[in-house]
Backbone as a chain_set.jsonl record, in Angstrom:
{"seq": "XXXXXXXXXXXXXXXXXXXXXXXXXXXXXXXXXXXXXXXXXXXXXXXXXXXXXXXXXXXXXXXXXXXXXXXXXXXXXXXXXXXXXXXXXXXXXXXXXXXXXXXXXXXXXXXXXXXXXXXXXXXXXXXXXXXXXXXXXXXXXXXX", "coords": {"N": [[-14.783, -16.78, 45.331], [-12.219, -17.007, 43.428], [-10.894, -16.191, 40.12], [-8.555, -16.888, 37.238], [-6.317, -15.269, 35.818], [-6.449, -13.678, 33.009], [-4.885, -14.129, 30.331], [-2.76, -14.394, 27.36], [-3.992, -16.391, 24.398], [-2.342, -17.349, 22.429], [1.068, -18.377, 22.213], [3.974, -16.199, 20.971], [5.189, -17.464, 18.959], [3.551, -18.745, 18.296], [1.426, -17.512, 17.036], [3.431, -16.614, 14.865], [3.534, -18.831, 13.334], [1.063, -17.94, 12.387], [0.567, -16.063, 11.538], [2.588, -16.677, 9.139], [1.348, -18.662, 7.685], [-1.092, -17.287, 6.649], [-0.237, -15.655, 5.017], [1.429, -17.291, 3.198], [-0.869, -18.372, 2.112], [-2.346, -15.901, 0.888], [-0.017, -15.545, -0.548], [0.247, -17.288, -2.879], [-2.557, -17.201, -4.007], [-2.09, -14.51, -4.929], [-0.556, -16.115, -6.996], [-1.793, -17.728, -8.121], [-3.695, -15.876, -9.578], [-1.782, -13.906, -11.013], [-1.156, -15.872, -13.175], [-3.508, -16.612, -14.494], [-3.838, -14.32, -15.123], [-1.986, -14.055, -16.948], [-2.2, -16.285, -18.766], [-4.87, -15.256, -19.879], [-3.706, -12.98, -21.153], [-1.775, -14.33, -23.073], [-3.316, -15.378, -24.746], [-4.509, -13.564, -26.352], [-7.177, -12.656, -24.927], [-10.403, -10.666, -25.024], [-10.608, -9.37, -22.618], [-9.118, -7.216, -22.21], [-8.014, -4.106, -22.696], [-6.548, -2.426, -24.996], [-4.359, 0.885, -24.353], [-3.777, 3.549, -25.73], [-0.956, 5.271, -26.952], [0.569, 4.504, -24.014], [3.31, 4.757, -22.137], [4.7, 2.477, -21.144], [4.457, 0.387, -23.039], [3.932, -2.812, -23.896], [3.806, -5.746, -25.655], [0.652, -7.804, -25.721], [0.905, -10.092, -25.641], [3.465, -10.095, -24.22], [3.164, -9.134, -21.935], [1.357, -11.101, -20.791], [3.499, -13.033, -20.631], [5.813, -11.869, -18.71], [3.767, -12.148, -16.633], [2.636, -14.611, -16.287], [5.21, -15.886, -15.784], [5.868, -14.88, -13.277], [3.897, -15.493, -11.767], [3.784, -18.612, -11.268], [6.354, -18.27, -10.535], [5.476, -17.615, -7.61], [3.763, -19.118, -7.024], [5.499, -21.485, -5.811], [7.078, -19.89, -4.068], [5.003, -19.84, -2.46], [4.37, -22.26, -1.668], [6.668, -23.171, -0.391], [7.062, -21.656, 1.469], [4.864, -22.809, 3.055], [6.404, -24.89, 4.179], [7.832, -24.059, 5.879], [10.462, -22.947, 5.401], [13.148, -20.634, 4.923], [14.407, -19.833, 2.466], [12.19, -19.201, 1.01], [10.634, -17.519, 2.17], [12.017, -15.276, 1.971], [12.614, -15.219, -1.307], [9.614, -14.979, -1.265], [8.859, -12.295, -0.762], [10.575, -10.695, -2.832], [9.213, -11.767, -4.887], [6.782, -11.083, -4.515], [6.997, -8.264, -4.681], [8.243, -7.743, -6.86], [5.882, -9.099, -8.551], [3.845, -6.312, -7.347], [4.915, -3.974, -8.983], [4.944, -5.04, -11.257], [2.158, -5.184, -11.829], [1.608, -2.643, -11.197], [2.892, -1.646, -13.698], [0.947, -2.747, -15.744], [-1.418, -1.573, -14.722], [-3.279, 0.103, -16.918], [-4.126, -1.569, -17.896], [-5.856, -3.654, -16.894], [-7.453, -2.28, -15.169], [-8.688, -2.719, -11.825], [-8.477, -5.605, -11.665], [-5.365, -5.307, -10.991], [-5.483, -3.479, -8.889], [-5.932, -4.917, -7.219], [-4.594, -7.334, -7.112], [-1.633, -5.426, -6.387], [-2.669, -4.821, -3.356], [-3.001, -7.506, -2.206], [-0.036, -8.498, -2.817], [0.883, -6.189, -1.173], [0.098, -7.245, 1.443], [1.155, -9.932, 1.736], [3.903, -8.563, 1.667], [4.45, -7.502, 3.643], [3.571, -9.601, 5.923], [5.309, -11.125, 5.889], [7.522, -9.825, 6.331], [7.086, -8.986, 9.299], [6.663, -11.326, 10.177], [8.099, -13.506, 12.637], [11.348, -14.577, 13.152], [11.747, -17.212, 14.073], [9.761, -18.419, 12.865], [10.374, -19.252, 10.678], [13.155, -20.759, 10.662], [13.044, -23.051, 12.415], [12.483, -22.616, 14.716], [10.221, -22.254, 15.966], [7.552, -23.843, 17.501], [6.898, -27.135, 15.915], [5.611, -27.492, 12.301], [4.851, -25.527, 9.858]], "CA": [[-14.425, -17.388, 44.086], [-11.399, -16.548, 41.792], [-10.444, -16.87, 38.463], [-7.56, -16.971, 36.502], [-6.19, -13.895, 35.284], [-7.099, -13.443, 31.553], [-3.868, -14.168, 29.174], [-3.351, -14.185, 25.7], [-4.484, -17.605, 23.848], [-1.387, -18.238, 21.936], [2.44, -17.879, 21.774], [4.767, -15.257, 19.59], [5.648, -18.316, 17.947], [2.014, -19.45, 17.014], [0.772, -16.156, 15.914], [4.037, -15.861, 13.871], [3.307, -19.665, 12.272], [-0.284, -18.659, 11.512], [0.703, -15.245, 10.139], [3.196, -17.004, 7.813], [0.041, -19.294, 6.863], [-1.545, -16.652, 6.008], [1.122, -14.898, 3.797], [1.576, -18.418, 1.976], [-1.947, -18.677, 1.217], [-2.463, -14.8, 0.112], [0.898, -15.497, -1.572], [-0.815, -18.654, -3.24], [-3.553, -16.646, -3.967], [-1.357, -14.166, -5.615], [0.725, -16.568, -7.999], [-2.967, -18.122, -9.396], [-3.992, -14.762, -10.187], [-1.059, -13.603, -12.18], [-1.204, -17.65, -13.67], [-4.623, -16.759, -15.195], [-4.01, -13.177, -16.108], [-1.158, -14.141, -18.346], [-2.817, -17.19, -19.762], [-5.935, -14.295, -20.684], [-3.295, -12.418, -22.101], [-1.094, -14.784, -23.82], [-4.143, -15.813, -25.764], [-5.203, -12.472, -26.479], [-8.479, -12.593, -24.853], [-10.534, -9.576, -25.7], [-11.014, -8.563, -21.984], [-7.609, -6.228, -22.363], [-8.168, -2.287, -23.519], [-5.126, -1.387, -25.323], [-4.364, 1.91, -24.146], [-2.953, 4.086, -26.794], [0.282, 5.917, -26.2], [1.149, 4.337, -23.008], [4.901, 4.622, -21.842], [4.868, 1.627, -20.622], [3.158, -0.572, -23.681], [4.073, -4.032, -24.016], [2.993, -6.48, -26.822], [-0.071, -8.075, -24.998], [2.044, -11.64, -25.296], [4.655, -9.975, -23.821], [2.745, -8.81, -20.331], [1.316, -12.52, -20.403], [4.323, -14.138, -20.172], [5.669, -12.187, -17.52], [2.878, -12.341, -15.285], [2.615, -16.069, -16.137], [6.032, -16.543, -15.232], [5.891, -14.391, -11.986], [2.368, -16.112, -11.316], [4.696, -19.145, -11.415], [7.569, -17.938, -8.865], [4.836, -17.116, -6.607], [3.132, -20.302, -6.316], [6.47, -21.889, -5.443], [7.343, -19.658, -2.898], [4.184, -19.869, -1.358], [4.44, -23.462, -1.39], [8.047, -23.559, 0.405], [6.404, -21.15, 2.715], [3.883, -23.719, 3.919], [7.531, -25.645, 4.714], [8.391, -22.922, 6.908], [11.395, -22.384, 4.063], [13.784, -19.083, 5.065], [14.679, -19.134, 1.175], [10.481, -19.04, 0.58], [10.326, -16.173, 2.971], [13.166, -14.424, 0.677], [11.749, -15.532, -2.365], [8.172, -14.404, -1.357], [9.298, -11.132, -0.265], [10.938, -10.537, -3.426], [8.602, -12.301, -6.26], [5.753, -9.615, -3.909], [7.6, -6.9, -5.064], [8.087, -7.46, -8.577], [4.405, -8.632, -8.705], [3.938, -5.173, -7.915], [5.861, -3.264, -9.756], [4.299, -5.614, -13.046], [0.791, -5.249, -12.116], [1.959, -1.402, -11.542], [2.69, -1.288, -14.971], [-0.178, -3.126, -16.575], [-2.805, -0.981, -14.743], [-4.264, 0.508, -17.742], [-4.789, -2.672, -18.798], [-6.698, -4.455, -16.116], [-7.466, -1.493, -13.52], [-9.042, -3.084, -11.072], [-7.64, -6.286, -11.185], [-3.931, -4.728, -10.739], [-5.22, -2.94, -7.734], [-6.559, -5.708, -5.82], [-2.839, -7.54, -6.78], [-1.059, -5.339, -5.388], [-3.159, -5.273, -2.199], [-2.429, -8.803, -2.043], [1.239, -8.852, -2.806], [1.092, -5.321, 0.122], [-0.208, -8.141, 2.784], [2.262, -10.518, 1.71], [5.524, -8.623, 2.493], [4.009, -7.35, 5.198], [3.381, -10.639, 6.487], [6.62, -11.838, 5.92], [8.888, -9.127, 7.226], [6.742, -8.766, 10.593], [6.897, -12.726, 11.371], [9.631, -13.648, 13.669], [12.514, -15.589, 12.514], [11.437, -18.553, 14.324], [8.45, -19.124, 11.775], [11.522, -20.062, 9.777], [14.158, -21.27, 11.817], [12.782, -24.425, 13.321], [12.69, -22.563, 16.665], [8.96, -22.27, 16.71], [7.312, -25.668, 18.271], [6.006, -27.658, 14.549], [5.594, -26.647, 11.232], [2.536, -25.154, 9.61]], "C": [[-13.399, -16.536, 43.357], [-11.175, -16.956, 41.215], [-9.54, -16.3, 38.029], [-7.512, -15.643, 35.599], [-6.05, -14.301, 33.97], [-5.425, -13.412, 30.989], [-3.726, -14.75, 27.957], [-3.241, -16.032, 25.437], [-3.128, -18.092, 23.005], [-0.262, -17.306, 21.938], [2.67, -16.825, 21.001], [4.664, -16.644, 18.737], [4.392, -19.113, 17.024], [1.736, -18.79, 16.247], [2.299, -15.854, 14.99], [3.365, -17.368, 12.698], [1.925, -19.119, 11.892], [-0.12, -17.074, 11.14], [1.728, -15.725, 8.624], [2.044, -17.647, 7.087], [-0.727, -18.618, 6.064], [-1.154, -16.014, 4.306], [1.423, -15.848, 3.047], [-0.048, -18.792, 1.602], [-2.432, -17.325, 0.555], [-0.97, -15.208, -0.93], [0.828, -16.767, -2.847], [-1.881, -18.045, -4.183], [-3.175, -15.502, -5.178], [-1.186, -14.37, -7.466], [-0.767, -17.183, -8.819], [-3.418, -16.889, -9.863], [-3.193, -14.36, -11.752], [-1.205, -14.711, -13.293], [-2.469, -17.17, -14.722], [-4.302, -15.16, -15.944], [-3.379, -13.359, -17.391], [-1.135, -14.922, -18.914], [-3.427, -16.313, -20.367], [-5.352, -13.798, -21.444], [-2.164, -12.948, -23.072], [-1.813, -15.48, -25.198], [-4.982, -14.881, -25.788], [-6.903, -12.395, -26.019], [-8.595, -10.994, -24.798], [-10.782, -8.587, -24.166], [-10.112, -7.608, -21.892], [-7.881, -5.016, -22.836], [-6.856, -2.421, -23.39], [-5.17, -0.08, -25.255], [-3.66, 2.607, -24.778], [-1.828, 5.112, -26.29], [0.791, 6.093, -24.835], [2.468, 4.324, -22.814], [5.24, 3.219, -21.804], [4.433, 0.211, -21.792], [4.159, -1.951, -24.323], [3.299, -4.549, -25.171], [2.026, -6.986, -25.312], [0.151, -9.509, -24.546], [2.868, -11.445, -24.099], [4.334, -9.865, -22.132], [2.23, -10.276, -20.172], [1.893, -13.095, -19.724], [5.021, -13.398, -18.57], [4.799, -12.166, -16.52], [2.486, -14.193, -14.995], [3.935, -16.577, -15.297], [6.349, -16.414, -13.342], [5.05, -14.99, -11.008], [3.598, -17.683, -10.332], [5.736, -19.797, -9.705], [6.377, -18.108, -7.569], [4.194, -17.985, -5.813], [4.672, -21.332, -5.628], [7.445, -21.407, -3.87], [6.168, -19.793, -1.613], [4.102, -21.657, -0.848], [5.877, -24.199, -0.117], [7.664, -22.654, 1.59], [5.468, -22.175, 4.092], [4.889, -25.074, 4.427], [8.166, -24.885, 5.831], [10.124, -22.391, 6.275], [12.023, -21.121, 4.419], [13.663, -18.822, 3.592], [13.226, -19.241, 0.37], [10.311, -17.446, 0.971], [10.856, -14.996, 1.596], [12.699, -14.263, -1.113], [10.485, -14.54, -2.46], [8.6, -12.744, -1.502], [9.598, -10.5, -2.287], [9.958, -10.747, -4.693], [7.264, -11.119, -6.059], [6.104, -8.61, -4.548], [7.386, -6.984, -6.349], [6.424, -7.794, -9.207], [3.735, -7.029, -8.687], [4.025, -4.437, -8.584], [4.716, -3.923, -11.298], [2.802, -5.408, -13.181], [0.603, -3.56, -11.92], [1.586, -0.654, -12.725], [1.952, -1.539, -15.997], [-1.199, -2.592, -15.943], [-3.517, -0.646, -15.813], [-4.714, -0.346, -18.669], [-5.753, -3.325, -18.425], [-6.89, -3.761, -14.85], [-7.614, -1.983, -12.215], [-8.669, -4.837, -10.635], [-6.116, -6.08, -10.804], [-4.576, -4.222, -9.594], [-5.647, -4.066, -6.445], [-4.939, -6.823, -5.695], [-2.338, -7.147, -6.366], [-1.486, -4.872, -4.134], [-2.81, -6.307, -1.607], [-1.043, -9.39, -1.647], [1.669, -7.833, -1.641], [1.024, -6.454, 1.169], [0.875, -9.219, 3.031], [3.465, -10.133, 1.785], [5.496, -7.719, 3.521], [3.93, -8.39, 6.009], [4.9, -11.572, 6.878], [7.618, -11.186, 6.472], [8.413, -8.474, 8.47], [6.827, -10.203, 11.021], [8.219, -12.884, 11.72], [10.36, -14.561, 12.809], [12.521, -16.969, 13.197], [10.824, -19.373, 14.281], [9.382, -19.672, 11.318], [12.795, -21.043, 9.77], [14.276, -22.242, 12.18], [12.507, -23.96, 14.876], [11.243, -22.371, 17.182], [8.088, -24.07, 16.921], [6.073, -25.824, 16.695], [6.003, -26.759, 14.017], [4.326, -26.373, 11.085], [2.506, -26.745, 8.628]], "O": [[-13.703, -15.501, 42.765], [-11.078, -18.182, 41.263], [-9.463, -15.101, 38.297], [-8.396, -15.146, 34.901], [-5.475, -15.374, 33.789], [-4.784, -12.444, 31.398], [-4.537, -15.571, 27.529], [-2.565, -16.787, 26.137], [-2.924, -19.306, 22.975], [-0.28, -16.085, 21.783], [1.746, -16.394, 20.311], [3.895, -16.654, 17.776], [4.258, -19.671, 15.935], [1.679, -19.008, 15.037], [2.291, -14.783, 14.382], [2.871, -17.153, 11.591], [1.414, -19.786, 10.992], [-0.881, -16.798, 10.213], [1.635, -15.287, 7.478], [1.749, -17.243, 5.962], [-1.097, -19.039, 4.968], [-1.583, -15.983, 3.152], [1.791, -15.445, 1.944], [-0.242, -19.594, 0.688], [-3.026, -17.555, -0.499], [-1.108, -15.075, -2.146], [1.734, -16.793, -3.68], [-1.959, -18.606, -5.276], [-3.805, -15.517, -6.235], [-1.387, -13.697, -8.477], [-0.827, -17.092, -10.046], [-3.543, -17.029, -11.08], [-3.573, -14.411, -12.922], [-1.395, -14.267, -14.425], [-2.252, -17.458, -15.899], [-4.518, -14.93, -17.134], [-3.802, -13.059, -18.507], [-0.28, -14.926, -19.8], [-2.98, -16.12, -21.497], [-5.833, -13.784, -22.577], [-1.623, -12.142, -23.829], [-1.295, -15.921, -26.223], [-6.125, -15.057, -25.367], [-7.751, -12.072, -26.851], [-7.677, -10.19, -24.64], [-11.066, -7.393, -24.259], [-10.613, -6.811, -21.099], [-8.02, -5.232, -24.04], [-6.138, -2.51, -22.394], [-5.979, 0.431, -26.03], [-2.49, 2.394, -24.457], [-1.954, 5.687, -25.209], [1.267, 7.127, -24.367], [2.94, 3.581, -23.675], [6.16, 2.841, -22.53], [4.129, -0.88, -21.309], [5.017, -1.802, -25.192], [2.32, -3.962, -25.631], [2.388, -6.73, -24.163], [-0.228, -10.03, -23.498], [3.018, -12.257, -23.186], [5.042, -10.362, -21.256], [2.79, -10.802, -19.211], [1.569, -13.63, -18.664], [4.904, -13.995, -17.5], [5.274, -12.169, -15.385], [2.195, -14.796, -13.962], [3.879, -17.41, -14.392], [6.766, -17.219, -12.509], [5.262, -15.06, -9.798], [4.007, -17.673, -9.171], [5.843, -20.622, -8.798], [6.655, -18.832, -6.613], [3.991, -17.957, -4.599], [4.305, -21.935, -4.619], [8.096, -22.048, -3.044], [6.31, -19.832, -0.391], [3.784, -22.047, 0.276], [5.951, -25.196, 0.602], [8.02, -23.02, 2.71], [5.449, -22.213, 5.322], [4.398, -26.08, 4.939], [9.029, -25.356, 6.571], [10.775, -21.502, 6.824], [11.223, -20.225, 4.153], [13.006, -17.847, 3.225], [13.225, -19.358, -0.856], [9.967, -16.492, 0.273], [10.307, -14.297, 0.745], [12.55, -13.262, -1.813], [10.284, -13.655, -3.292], [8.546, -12.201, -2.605], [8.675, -9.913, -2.851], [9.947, -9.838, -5.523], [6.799, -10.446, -6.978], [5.176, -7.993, -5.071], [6.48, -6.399, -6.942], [5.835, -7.087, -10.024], [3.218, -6.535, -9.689], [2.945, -4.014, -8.998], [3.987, -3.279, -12.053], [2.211, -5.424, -14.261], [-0.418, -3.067, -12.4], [0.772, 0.236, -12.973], [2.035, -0.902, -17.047], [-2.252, -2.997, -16.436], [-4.643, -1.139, -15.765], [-5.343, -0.202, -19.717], [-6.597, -3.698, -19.24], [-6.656, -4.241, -13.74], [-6.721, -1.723, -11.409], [-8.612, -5.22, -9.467], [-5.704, -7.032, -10.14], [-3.913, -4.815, -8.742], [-5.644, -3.98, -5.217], [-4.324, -7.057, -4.655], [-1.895, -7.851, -5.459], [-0.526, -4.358, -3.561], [-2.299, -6.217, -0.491], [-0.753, -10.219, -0.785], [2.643, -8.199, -0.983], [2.059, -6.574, 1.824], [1.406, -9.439, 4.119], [4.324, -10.998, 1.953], [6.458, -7.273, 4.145], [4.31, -8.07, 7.135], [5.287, -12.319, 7.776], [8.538, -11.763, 7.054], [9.058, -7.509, 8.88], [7.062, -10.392, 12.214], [9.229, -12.453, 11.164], [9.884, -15.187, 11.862], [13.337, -17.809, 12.818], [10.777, -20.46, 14.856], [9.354, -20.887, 11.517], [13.181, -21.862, 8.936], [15.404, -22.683, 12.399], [12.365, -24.654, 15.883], [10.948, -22.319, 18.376], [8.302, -25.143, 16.358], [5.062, -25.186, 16.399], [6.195, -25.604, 14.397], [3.262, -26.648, 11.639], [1.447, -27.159, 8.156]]}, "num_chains": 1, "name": "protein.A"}
């Protein structure tokens, strides 16, 4: 009796569509986050510690809006992502970053939610600048 030598279960081109899937639903995942933080803080809810003589200190409106607006970008790219979208990819990549960077600078406002953001927004341009270019392309067989 033989059997069939053992090879891998799916394509480059699958495992790149179902890491982009991924990366548009963490990047999804993302953009409601920020969406709710900067509703909480555009209507001053009280879960916020103002941290006194921060460098960094924003009116508590002011970090709202952009995390609302970034929230925003984010759901949009993740949405053109799940189109297989190059200018999603680009987008994501980019709106990741400055998520960063904003939930960076509002740590001492929301510690622990800022660190699990940018965890999130880490996976997402990771995700996006290891899938192949033929998640995006059309050259992998169907969209997600």
């Amino acid at each position: 009796m033989t059997s069939a030598p053992h090879s891998r279960s799916g394509t480059s081109a699958e495992m790149a569509e179902g890491l982009v899937l991924f990366t548009a639903v963490m990047l999804l995942i993302a953009g409601i986050l920020d969406i709710c933080r900067g509703i909480m803080a555009i209507a001053k809810d009280d879960i916020f510690v103002v941290t006194p003589g921060y460098v960094f200190k924003f009116d508590l409106a002011g970090w709202g809006w952009i995390h609302l607006i970034l929230g925003v970008v984010a759901l949009a790219a993740g949405i053109g992502l799940f189109k297989s979208q190059t200018w999603a990819r680009v987008l994501g990549i980019v709106v990741a970053t400055l998520l960063i960077i904003s939930n960076f600078l509002s740590l001492p406002y929301t510690p622990v939610w800022a660190v699990v953001a940018i965890a999130i927004c880490v996976f997402v341009i990771w995700g996006l600048c290891v899938a192949g270019r033929d998640a995006f392309t059309g050259g992998a067989q169907g969209k997600l």
